[in-house]
Coordinates of C-alpha atoms in Angstrom, one line a residue:
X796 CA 0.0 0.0 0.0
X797 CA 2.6 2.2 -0.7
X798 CA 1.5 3.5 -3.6
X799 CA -1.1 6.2 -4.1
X800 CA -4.3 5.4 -5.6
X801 CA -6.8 8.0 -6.9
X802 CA -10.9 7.1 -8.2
X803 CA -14.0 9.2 -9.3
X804 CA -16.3 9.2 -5.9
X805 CA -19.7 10.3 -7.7
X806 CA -21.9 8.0 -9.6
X807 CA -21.2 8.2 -13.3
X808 CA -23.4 10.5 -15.2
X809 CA -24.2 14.2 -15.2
X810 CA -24.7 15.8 -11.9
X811 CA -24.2 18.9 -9.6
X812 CA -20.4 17.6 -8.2
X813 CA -17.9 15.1 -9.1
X814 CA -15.6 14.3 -6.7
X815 CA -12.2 13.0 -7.6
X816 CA -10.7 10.8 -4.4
X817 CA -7.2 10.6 -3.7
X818 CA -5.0 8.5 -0.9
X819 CA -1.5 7.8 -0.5
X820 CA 1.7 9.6 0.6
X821 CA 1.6 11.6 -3.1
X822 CA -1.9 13.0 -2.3
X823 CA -1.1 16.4 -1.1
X824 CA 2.0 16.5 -3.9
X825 CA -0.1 15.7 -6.8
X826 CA -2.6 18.6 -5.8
X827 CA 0.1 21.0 -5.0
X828 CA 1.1 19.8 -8.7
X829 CA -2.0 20.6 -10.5
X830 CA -4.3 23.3 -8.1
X831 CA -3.8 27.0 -8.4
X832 CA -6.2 29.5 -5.6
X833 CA -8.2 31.8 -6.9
X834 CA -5.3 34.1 -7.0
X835 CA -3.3 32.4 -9.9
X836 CA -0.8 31.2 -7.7
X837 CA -0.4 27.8 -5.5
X838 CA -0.8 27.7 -1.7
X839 CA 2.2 27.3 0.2
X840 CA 1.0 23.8 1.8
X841 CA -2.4 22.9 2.2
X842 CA -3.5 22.8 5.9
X843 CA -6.0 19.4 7.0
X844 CA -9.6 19.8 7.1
X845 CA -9.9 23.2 5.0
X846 CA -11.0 24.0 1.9
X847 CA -9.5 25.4 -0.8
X848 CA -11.3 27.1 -3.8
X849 CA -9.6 27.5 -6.5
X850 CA -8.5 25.9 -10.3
X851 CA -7.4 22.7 -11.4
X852 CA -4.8 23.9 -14.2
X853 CA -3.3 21.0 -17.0
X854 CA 0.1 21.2 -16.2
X855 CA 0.7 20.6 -20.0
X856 CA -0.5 23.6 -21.2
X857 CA -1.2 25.6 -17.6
X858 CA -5.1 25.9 -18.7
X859 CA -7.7 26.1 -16.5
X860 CA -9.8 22.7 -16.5
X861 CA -12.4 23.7 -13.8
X862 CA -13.0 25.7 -10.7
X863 CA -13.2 23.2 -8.5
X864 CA -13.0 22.9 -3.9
X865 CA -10.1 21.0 -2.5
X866 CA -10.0 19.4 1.0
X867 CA -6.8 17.5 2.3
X868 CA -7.0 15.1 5.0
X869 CA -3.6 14.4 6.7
X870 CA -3.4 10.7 8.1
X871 CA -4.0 9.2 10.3
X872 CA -7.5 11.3 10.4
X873 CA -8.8 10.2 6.9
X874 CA -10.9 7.6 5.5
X875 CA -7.9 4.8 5.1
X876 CA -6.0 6.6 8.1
X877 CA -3.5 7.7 4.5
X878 CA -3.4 11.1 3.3
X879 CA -6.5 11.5 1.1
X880 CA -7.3 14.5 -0.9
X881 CA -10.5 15.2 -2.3
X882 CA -11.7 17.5 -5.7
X883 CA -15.5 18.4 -6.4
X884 CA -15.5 20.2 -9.7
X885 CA -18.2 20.6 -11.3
X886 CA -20.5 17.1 -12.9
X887 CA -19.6 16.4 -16.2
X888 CA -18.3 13.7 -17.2
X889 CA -15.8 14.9 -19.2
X890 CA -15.0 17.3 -16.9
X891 CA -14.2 14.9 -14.1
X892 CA -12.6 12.4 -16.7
X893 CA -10.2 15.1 -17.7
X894 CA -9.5 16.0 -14.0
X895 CA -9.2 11.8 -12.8
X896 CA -6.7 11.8 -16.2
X897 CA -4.0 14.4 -14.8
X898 CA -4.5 13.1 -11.3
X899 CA -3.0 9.5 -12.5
X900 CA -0.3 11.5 -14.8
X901 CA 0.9 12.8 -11.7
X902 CA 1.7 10.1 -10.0
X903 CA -1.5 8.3 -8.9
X904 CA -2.8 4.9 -10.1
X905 CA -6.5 4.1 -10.6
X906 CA -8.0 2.9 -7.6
X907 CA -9.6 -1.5 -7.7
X908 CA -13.3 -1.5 -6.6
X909 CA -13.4 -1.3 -2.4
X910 CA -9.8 -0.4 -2.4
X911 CA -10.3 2.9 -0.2
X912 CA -12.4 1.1 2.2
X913 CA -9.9 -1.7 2.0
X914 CA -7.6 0.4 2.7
X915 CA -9.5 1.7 5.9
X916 CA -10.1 -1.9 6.7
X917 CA -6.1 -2.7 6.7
X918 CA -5.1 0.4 8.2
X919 CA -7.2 -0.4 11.4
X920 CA -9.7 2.2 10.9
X921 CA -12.7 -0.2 10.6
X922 CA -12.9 -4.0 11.3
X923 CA -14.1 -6.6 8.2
X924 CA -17.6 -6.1 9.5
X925 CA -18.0 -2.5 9.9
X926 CA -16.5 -2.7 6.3
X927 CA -19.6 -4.7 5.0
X928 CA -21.7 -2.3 6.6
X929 CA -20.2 0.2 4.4
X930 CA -21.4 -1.5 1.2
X931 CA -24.6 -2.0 2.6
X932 CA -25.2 1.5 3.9
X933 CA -24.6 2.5 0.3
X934 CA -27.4 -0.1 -0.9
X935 CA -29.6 0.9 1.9
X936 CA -33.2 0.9 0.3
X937 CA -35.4 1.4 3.5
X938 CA -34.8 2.7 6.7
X939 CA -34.6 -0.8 8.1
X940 CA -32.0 -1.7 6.1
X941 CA -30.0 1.9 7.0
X942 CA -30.5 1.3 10.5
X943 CA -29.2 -1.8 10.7
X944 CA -25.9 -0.8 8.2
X945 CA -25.2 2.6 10.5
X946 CA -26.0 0.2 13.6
X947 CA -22.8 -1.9 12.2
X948 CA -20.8 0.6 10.8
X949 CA -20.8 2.6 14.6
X950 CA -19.4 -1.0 15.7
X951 CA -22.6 -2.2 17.6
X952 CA -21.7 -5.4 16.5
X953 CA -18.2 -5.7 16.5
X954 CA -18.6 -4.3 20.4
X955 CA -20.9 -7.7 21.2
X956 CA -18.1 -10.1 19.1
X957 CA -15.4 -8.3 20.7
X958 CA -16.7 -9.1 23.9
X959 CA -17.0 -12.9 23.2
X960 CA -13.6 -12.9 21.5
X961 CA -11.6 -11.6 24.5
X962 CA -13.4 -13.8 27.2
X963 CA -13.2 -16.6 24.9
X964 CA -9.1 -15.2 24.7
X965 CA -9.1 -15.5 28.6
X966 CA -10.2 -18.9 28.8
X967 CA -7.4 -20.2 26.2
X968 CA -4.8 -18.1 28.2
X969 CA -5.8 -20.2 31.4
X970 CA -5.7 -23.4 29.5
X971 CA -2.6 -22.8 27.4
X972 CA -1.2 -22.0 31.2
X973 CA -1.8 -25.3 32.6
X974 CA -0.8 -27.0 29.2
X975 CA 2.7 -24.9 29.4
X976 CA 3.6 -24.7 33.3
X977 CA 1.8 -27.8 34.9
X978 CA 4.4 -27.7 37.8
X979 CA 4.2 -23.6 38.4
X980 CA 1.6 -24.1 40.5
X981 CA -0.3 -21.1 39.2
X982 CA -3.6 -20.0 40.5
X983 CA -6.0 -20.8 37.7
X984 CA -9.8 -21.1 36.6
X985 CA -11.1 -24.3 37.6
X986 CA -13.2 -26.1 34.9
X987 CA -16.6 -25.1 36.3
X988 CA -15.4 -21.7 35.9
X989 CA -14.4 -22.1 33.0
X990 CA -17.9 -23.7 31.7
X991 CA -19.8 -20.9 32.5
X992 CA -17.5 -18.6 30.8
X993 CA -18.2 -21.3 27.4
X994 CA -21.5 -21.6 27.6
X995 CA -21.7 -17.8 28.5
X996 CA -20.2 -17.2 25.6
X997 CA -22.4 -19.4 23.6
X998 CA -25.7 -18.3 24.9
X999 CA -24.8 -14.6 23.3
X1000 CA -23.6 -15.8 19.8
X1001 CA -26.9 -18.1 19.6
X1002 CA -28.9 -14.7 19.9
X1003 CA -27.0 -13.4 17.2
X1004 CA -27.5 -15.9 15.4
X1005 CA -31.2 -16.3 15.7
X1006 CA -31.4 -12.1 14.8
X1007 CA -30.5 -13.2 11.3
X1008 CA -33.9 -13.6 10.3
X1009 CA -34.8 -10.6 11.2
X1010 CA -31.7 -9.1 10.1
X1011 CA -31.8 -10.4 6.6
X1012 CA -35.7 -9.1 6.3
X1013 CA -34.3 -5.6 6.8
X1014 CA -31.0 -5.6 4.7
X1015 CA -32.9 -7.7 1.6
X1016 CA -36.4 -7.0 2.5
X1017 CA -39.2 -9.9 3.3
X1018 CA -40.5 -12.2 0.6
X1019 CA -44.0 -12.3 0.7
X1020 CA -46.2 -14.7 -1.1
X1021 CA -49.6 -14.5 -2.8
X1022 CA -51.1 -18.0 -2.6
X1023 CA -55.0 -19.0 -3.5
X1024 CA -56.8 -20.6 -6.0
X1025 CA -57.7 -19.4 -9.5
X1026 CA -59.6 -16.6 -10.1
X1027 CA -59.3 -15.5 -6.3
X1028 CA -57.8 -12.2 -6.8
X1029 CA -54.2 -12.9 -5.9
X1030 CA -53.2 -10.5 -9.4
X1031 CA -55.6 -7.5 -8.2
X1032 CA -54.1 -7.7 -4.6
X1033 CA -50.6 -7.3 -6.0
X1034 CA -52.1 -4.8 -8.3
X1035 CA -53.5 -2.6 -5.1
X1036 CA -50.4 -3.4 -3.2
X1037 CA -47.9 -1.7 -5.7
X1038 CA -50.7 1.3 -6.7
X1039 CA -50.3 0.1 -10.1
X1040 CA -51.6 -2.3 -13.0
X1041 CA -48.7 -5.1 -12.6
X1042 CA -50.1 -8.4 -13.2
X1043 CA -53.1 -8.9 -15.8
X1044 CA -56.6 -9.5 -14.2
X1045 CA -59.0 -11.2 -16.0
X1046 CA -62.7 -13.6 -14.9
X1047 CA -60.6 -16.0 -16.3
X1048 CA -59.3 -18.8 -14.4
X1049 CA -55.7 -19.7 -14.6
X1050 CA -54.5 -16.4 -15.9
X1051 CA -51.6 -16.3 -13.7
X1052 CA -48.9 -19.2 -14.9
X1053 CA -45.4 -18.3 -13.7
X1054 CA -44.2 -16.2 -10.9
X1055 CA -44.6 -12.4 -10.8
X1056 CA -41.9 -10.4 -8.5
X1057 CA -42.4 -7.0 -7.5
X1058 CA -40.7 -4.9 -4.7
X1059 CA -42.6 -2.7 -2.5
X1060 CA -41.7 -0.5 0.4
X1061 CA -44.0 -0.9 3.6
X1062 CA -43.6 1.7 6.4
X1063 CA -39.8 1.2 6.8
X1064 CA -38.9 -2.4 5.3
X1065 CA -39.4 -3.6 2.1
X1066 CA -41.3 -6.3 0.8
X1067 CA -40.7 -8.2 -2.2
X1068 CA -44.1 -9.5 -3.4
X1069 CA -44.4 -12.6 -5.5
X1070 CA -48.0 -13.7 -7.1
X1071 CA -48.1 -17.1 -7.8
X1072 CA -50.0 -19.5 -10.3
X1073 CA -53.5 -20.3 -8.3
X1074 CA -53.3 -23.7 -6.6
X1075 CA -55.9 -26.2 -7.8
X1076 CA -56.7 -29.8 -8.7
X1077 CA -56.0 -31.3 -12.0
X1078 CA -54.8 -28.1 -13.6
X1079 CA -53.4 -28.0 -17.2
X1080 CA -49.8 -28.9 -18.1
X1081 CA -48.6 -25.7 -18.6
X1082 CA -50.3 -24.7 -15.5
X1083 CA -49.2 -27.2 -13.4
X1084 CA -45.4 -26.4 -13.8
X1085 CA -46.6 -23.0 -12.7
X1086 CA -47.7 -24.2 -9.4
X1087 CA -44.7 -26.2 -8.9
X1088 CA -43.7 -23.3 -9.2
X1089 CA -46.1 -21.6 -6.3
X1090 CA -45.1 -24.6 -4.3
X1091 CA -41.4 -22.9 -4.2
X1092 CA -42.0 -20.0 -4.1
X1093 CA -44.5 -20.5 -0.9
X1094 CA -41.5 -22.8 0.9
X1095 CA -39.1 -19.9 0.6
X1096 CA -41.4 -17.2 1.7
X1097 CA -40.5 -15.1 5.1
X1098 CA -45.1 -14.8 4.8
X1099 CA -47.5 -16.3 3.2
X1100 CA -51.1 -14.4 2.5
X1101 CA -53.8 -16.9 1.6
X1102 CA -56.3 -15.9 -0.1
X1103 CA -59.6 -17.1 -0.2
X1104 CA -62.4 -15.9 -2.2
X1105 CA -65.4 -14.0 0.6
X1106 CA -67.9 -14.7 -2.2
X1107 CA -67.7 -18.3 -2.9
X1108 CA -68.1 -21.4 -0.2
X1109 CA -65.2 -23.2 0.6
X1110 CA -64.2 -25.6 -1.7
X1111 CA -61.2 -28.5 -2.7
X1112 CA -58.9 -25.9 -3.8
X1113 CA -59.4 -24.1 -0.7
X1114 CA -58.8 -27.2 1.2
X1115 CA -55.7 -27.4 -1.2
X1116 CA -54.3 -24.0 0.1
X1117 CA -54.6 -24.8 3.8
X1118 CA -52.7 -27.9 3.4
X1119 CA -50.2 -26.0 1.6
X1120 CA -49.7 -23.6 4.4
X1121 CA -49.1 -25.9 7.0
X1122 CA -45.9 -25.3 9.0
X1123 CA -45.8 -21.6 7.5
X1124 CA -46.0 -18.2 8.8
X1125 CA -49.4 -16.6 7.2
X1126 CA -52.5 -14.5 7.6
X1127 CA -55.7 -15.3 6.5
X1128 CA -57.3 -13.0 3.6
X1129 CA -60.8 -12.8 2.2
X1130 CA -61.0 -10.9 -0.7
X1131 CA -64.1 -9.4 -2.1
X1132 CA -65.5 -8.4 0.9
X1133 CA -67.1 -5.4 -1.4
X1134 CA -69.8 -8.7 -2.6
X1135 CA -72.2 -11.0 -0.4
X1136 CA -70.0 -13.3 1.8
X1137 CA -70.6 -16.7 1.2
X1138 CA -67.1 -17.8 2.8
X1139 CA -67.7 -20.0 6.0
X1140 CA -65.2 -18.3 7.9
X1141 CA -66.2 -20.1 11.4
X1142 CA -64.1 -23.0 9.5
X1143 CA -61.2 -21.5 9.1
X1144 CA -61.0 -20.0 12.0
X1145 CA -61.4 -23.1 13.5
X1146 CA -58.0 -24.6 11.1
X1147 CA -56.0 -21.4 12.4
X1148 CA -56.7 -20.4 15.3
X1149 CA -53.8 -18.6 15.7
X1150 CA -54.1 -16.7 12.6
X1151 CA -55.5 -13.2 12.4
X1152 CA -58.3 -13.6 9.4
X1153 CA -57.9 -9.8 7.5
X1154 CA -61.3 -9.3 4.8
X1155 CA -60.2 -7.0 1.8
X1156 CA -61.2 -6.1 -1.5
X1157 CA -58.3 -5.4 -3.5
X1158 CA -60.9 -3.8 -5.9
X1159 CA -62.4 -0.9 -4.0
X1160 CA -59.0 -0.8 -1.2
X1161 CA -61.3 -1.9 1.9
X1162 CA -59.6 -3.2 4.6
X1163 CA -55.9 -2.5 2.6
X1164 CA -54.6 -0.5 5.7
X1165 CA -55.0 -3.1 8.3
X1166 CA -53.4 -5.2 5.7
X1167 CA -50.5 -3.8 5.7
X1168 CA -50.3 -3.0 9.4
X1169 CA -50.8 -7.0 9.7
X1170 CA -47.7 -7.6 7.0
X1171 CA -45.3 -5.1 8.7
X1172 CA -46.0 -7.2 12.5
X1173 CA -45.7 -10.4 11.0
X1174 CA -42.6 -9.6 9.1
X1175 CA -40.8 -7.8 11.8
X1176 CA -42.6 -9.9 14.3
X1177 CA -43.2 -6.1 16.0
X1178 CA -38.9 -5.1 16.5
X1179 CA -38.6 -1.9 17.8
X1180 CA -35.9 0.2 15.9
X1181 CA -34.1 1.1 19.0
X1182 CA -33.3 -2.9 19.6
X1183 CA -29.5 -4.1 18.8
X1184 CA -28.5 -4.5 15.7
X1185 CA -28.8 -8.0 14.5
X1186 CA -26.7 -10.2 12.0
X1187 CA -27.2 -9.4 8.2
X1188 CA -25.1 -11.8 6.4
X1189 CA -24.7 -15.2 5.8
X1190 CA -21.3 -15.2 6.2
X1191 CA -21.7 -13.9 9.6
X1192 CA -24.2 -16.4 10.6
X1193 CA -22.2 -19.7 8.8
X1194 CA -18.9 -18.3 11.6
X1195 CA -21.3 -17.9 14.4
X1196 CA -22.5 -21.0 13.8
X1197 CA -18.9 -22.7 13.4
X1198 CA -18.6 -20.7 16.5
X1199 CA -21.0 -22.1 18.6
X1200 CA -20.3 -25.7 17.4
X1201 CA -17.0 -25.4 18.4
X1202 CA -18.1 -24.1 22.2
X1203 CA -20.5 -27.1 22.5
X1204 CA -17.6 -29.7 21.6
X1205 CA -15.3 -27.6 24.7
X1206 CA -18.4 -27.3 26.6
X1207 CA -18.5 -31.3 27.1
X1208 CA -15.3 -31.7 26.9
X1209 CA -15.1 -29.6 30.4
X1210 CA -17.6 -31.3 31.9
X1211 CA -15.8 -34.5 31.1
X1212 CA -12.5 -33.3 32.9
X1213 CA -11.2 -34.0 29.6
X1214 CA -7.4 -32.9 28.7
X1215 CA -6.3 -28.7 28.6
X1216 CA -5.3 -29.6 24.9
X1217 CA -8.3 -30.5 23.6
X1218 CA -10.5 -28.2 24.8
X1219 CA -8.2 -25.8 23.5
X1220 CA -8.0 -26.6 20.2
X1221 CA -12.0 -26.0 20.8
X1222 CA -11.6 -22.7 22.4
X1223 CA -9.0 -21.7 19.2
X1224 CA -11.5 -22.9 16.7
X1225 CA -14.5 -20.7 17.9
X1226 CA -11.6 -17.6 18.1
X1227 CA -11.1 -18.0 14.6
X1228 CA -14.6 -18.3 13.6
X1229 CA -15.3 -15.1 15.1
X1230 CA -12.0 -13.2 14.4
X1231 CA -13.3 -14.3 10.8
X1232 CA -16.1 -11.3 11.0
X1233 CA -14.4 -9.2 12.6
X1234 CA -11.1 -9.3 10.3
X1235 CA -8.7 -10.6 12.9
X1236 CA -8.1 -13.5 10.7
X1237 CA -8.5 -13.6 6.9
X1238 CA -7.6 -14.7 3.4
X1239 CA -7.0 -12.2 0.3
X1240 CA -9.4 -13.9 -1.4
X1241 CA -12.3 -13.2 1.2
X1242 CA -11.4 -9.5 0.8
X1243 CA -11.2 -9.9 -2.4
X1244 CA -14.7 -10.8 -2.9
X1245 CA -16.4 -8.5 -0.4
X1246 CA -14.5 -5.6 -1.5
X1247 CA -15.2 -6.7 -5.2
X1248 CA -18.6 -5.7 -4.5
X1249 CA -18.0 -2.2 -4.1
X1250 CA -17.7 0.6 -6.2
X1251 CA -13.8 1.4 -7.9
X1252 CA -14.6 4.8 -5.5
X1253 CA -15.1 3.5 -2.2

């Protein structure tokens, strides 16, 4: 990292500002090289944390490429804890293009995807989580999902794993002590001690873990299924849930043969919607791959509505649905509650009682609002925004999990009395699963990939 890399910041595209992002020992050099003040001439250094009006000249043919603002940020109080400069000229593309060009003239070398916050990440400024939580502050879509990213990026979960890592740290120290000095007679941590610390340990990464759910609702929004039988009014629900003509509606049976996916925001999440083929007996051929297809799409679902039709008796479809939703998270929704109901709801009430039943009519917006109240509970299973952060990514939760089996294996092994060495090995096992989120331990190629996801100027 001792060279000095430089990247345009701003999304491609015309805009207001571009900002051209520098770090590395040449930053303040190459600006000195290629910035003049308003009054023609160069400042005599550049001072941290101010900025500097003036022109970016080519030093070529000393022309003036754009009035532009400089800022210079002396390490270690930047970004990647490296001297960073950064340019906002004005948006064009060319404009910025030209500017990015005499930057990497000077000296600099185009920055890879992630490499600034990789930078950051190597330097010590963030951990390998809080660096995640940079990528996915920048994808944010809802407030959930910023919550949760700003939640990681202030360290709210790298505080928890730091927590586990160093008690976890303290009980190989005392085991690595009787393995080492046997004879010292040292005061040590007998193995009931020494339990509670393990399972202690374990009981707080097996709440991280089970926050994943919930987690990955608000960083990739919930997946919500539409399931009925034909003609129910699964398309016009989807229709009134995204405000707009989607799916085709028709008094045709069957209209509906492969999966629809739309993405709506509710309150502060998002919901990804998917209408399904109806589910019926003996359908056609071409329909029936379709609910095969409604049969997936229902098993991967965070919530299932089913809907059944208010004006119409139950019937062998319906029976159909129910047994499909066995073992599922639903809610209960007649539709056309705007027509005489016919629907024997004291029956399925009777199947679910558990279930809230919500009447609707996706055609004149009755009962929409309570709806979507119902959704947003289920989905979140009522959080409160001011709870801890939970886990977001499977990578985390596939380490916590490694985690936690390797705690269970020392965890009987100290209740066995069984030998220092092996229930270290144990205790080393569940270190590295954790130091593997928070960056302690790691492989270029994992950084590699999640930095890979980022943009060349971040």
């Amino acid at each position: 990292m001792n060279d000095t890399i430089a990247a345009i910041a701003t999304p491609p595209g015309e805009g207001g500002i571009g900002v051209i992002r520098l770090s590395g020992n040449l930053s303040p050099t190459i600006l000195a090289r290629l910035f003049k003040s308003a009054s023609g001439k160069p400042p005599r250094r550049f001072l941290p944390q101010r900025v500097y009006f003036g022109e970016i000249r080519d030093p070529g043919t000393d022309l003036c490429v754009d009035e532009v603002l400089a800022v210079y940020f002396k390490a270690p109080r930047s970004y990647t804890c490296e001297d960073v400069v950064e340019i906002s000229s004005h948006g064009g593309p060319f404009v910025v293009s030209k500017i990015l060009r005499l930057v990497l003239d000077a000296g600099a070398r185009l920055a890879e995807p992630g490499e600034f916050t990789r930078r950051a990440f190597l330097n010590g400024r963030i951990d390998l989580s809080q660096a995640e939580a940079v990528a996915d502050l920048i994808a944010a879509a809802s407030d959930a999902a910023l919550r949760s990213a700003v939640a990681q990026l202030q360290g709210q979960l790298s505080a928890r794993l730091t927590a586990v890592y160093d008690g976890l740290l303290g009980v190989l120290t005392q085991l690595e002590a009787a393995i080492d000095f046997p004879e010292e007679g040292l005061k040590l941590q007998g193995p009931d001690a020494l339990l509670r610390q393990v399972r202690g340990a374990r009981e707080e990464l097996d709440g991280l873990i089970c926050s994943y759910r919930q987690g990955k609702i608000d960083r990739e929004g919930a997946r919500v299924a539409l399931a009925g039988k034909p003609n129910v009014g699964k398309s016009s629900l989807l229709n009134a849930l995204l405000k707009e003509d989607r799916a085709i509606v028709t008094p045709h049976p069957g209209t509906t043969r492969d999966l629809i996916e739309e993405r709506v925001r509710v309150k502060d999440i998002h919901i990804n919607i998917v209408d399904s083929a109806g589910l019926r007996h003996d359908p056609e051929a071409i329909e029936a791959e379709g609910i095969s297809r409604t049969r997936a799409a229902l098993a991967r679902a965070d919530l299932t509505l089913l809907i059944f039709d208010g004006s119409q008796p139950l019937g062998p479809d319906d029976d159909l649905l129910v047994q499909e939703a066995e073992g599922k998270s639903c809610l209960m929704v007649v539709n056309k509650s705007d027509l005489p109901e016919k629907l024997e709801t004291r029956l399925l009430r009777a199947r679910f009682q558990d279930r809230e039943l919500i009447r609707i009519s996706a055609r004149t917006g009755a009962g929409m609002d309570r709806l979507i109240d119902a959704i947003h509970q289920s989905v979140t299973q009522g959080r409160r925004a001011e709870e801890p952060a939970p886990v977001t990514r499977e990578r985390h939760r596939e380490q916590l999990r490694k985690a936690n089996d390797a705690l269970d294996k020392a965890g009987d092994s100290l209740e066995k009395k069984l030998s220092e060495e092996l229930i270290a090995v144990d205790i080393q096992m569940a270190l590295d699963s954790i130091g593997a989120i928070l960056g302690k331990t790691f492989a270029e190629d994992l950084l590699d990939q999640i930095f890979g996801q980022f943009c060349i100027g971040k």
